[in-house]
Coordinates of C-alpha atoms and ligand atoms in Angstrom, one line a residue:
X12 CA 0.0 0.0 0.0
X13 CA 3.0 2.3 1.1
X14 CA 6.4 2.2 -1.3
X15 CA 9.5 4.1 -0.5
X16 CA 12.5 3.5 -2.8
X17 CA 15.9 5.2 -2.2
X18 CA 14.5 8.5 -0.6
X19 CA 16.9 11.0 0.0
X20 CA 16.0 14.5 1.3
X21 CA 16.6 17.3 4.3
X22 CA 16.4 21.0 5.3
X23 CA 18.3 23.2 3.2
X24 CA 21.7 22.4 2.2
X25 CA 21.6 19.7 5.3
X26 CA 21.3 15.8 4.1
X27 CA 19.0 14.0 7.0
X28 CA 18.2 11.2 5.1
X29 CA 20.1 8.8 2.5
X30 CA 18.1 5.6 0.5
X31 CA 15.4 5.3 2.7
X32 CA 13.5 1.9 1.7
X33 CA 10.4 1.6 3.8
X34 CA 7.7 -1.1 2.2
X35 CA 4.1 -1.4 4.0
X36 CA 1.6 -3.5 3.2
X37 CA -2.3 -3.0 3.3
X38 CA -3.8 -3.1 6.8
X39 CA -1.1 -3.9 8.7
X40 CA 1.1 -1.7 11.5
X41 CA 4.3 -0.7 10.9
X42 CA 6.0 0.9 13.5
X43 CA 9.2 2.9 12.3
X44 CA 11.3 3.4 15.5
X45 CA 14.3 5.6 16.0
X46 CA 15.8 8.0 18.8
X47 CA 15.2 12.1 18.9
X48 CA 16.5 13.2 15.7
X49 CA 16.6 9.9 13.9
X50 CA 14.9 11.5 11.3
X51 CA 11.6 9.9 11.0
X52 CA 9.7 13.5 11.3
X53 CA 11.5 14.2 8.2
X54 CA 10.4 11.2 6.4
X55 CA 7.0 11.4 7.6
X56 CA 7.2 15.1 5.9
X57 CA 8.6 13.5 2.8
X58 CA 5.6 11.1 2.6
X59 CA 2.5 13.9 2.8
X60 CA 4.9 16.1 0.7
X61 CA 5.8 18.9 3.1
X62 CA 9.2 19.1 2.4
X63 CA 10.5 17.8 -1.3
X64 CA 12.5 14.4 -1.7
X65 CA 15.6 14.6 -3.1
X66 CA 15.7 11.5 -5.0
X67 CA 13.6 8.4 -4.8
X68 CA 9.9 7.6 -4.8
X69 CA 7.2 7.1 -2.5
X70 CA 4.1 4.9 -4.4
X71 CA 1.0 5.0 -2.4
X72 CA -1.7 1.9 -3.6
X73 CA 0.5 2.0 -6.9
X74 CA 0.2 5.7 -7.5
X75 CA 3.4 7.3 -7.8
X76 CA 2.4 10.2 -5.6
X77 CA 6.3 11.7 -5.0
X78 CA 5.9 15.1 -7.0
X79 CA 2.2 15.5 -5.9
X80 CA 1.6 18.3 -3.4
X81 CA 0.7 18.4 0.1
X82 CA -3.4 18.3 -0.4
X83 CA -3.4 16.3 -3.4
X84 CA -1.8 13.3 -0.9
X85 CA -4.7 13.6 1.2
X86 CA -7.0 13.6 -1.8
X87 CA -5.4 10.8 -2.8
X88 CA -5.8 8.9 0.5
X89 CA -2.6 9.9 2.3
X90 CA -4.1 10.6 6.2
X91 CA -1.2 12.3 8.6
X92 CA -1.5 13.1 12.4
X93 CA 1.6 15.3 13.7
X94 CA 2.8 15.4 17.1
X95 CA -0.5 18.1 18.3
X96 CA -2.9 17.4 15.6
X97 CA -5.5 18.9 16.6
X98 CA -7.5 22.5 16.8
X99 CA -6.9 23.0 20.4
X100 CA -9.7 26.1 20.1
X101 CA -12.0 24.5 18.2
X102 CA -14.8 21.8 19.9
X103 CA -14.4 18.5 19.3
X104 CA -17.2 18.1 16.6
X105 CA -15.6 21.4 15.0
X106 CA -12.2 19.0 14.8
X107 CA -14.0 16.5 13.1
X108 CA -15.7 18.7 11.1
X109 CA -12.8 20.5 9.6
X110 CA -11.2 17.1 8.7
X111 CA -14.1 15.9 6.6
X112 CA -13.9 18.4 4.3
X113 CA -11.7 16.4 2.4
X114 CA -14.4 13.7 1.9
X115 CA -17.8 14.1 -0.9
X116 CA -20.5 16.0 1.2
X117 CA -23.0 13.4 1.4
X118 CA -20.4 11.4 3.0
X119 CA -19.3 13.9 5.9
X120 CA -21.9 13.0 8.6
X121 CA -21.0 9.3 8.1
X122 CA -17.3 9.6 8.3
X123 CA -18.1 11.5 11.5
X124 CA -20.5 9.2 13.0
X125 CA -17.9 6.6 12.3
X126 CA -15.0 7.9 14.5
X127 CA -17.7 8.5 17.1
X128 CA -18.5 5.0 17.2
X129 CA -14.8 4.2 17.1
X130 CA -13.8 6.7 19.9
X131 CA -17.4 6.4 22.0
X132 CA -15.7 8.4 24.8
X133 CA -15.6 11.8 22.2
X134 CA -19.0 11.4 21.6
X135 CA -20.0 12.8 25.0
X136 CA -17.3 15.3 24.8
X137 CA -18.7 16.5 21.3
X138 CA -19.1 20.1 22.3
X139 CA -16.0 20.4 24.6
X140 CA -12.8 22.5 23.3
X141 CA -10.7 19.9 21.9
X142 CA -7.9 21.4 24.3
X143 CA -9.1 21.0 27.4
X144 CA -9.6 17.3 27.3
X145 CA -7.1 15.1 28.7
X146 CA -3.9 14.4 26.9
X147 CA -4.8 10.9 26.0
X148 CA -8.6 12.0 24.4
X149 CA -6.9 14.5 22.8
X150 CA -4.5 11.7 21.0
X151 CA -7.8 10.1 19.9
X152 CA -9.2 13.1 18.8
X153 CA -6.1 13.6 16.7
X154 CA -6.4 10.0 15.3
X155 CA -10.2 10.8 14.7
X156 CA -9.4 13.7 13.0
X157 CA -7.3 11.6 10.2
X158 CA -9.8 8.4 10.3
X159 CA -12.7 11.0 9.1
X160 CA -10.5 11.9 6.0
X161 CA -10.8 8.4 5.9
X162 CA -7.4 7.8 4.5
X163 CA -5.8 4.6 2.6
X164 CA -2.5 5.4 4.7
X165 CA -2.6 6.8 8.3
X166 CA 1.5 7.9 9.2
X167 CA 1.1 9.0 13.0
X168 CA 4.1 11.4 13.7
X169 CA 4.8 9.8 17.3
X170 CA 1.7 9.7 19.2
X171 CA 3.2 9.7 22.6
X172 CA 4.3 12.5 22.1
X173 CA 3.7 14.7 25.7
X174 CA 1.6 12.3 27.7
X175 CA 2.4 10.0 30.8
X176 CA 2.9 6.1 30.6
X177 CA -1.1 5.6 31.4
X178 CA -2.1 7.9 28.5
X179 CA 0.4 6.1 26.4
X180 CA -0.9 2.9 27.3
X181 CA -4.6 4.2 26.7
X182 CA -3.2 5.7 23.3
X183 CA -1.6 2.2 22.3
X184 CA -4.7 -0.1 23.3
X185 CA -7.0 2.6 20.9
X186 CA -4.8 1.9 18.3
X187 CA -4.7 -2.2 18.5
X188 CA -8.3 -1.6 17.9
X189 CA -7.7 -0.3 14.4
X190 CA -4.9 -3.3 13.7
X191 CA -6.3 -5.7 10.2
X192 CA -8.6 -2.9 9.5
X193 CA -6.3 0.4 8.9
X194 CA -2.9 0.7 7.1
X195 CA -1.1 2.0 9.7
X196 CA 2.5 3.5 9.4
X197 CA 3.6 4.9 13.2
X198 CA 6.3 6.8 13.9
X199 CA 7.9 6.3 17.4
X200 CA 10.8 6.4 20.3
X201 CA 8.9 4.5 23.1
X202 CA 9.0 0.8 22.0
X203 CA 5.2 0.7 23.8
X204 CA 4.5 0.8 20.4
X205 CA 5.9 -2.3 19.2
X206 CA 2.9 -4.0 20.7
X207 CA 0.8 -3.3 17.9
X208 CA 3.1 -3.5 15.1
X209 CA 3.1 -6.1 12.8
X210 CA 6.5 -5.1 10.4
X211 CA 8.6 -2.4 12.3
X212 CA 11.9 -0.5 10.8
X213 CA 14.5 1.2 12.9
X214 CA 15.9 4.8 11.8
X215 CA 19.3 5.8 12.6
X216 CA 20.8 8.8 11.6
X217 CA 18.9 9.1 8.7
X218 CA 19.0 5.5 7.3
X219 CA 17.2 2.4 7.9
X220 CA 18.9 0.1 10.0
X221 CA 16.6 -2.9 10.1
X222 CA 13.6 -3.9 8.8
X223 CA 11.3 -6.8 9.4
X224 CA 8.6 -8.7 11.5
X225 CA 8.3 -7.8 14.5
X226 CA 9.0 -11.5 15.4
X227 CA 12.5 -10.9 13.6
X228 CA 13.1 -8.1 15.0
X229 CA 12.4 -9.6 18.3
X230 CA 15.0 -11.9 17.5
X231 CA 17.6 -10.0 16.9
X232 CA 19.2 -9.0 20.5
X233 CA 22.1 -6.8 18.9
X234 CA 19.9 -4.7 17.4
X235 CA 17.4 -4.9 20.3
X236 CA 20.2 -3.9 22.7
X237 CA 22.4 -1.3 20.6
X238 CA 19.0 0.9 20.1
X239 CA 16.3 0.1 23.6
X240 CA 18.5 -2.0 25.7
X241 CA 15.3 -4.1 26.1
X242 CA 15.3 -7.5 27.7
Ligands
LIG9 P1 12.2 13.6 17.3 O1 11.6 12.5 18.0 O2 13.1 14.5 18.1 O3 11.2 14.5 16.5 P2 13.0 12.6 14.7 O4 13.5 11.2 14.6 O5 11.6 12.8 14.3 O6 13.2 13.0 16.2 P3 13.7 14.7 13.0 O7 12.8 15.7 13.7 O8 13.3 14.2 11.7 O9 14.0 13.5 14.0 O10 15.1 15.4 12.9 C1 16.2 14.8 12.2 C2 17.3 15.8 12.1 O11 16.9 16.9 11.3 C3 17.8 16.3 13.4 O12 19.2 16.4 13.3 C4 17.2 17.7 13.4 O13 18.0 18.6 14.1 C5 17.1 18.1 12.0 N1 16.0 19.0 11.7 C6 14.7 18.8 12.0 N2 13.9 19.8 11.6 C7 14.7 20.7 11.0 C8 14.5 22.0 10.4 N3 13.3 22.5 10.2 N4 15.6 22.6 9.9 C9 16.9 22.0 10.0 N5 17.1 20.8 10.6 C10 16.1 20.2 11.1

């Protein structure tokens, strides 16, 4: 579903990332981790075409969509959640709102009544200011906001981003409720994460250092070591 051959790009005259290969398939989690300034913000820019890639291509369901712009990837099914993600102003229907823009009309209400159903808890909360809620309903209003655009590709620009270990456990056991269903590509640090990921890839200084199952991955205790020191 997601293709990305050789992609080289950065900020300026600064190179952040060489041949970046990154290969994920329909409904399925990938989790891409890597340590601050790994460089997986930049990719995730790359893919929904905020900053230009250098050389190499990113395919999304077989489209080649590497020269297209920013809102011609979300037209073409491209969904992306940054670290906030939200309209912390705005109510939470207004969030939700806003988003399905991007969808026909006379499938707006749907695609809203849909992430309601998904995310019951922002149903009650439908009138609050997105930014008061707590930091893990505000993840999921985030994530709500991409599933109305209902995308082909979600890329989640690390969702743990600012909330304690229970909102990141909250945050992780939401997702694993869109795993078989959604095409998932999730960019993280906190190896929580790997708990829903069926493929994962691990960024290092710009270049992909593994990737694989997660069983592989799992497997392989130099890697595991060198980058989380997990057990
Ligand atoms: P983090 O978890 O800290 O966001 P990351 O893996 O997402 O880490 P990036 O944000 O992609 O990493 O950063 C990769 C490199 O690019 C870092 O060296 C960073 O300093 C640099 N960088 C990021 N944004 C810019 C920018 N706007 N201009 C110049 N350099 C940047």
């Amino acid at each position: 579903m997601l293709e990305v051959e050789s992609v080289e790009s950065g900020y300026g005259s600064v190179q952040i990332l060489w041949g970046v290969e990154l290969s994920v398939q329909e409904n399925e989690v990938h989790v891409l981790l890597g340590a601050n300034g790994a460089g997986k913000s930049t990719l995730l820019k790359v893919l929904v075409g905020l900053l230009p890639c250098w050389a190499g291509s990113v395919h999304m369901d077989k489209e080649d969509v590497t020269r297209l712009s920013a809102p011609a990837r979300t037209k073409a099914g491209l969904g992306f959640t940054s670290e906030v993600g939200i309209f912390p102003d705005l109510s939470v229907e207004d969030n939700l709102r806003l988003s399905s823009l991007v969808v026909p009309a006379a499938q707006r209400k749907d695609a809203i009544e849909a992430a309601y159903s998904r995310f019951a808890e922002l149903r009650g909360r439908r009138r609050a200011l997105a930014g008061g809620l707590s930091g893990g309903q505000r993840k999921l209003v985030a994530i709500a906001r991409a599933l109305v655009s209902r995308p082909k590709v979600l890329l989640l620009d690390e969702p743990s981003a600012g909330l304690s270990p229970r909102y990141v456990s909250e945050v992780v056991e939401r997702l694993a409720e869109l795993r078989g269903t959604t095409t998932l590509l999730v960019a993280e640090q906190n190896v929580s994460f790997l708990e829903i990921a069926d493929t994962v890839s691990v960024l290092e200084g710009g270049r992909v250092r593994f990737s694989g199952s997660k069983d592989s991955f799992g497997n392989d205790t130099v890697l595991r070591d060198a980058f989380f020191g997990l057990e």
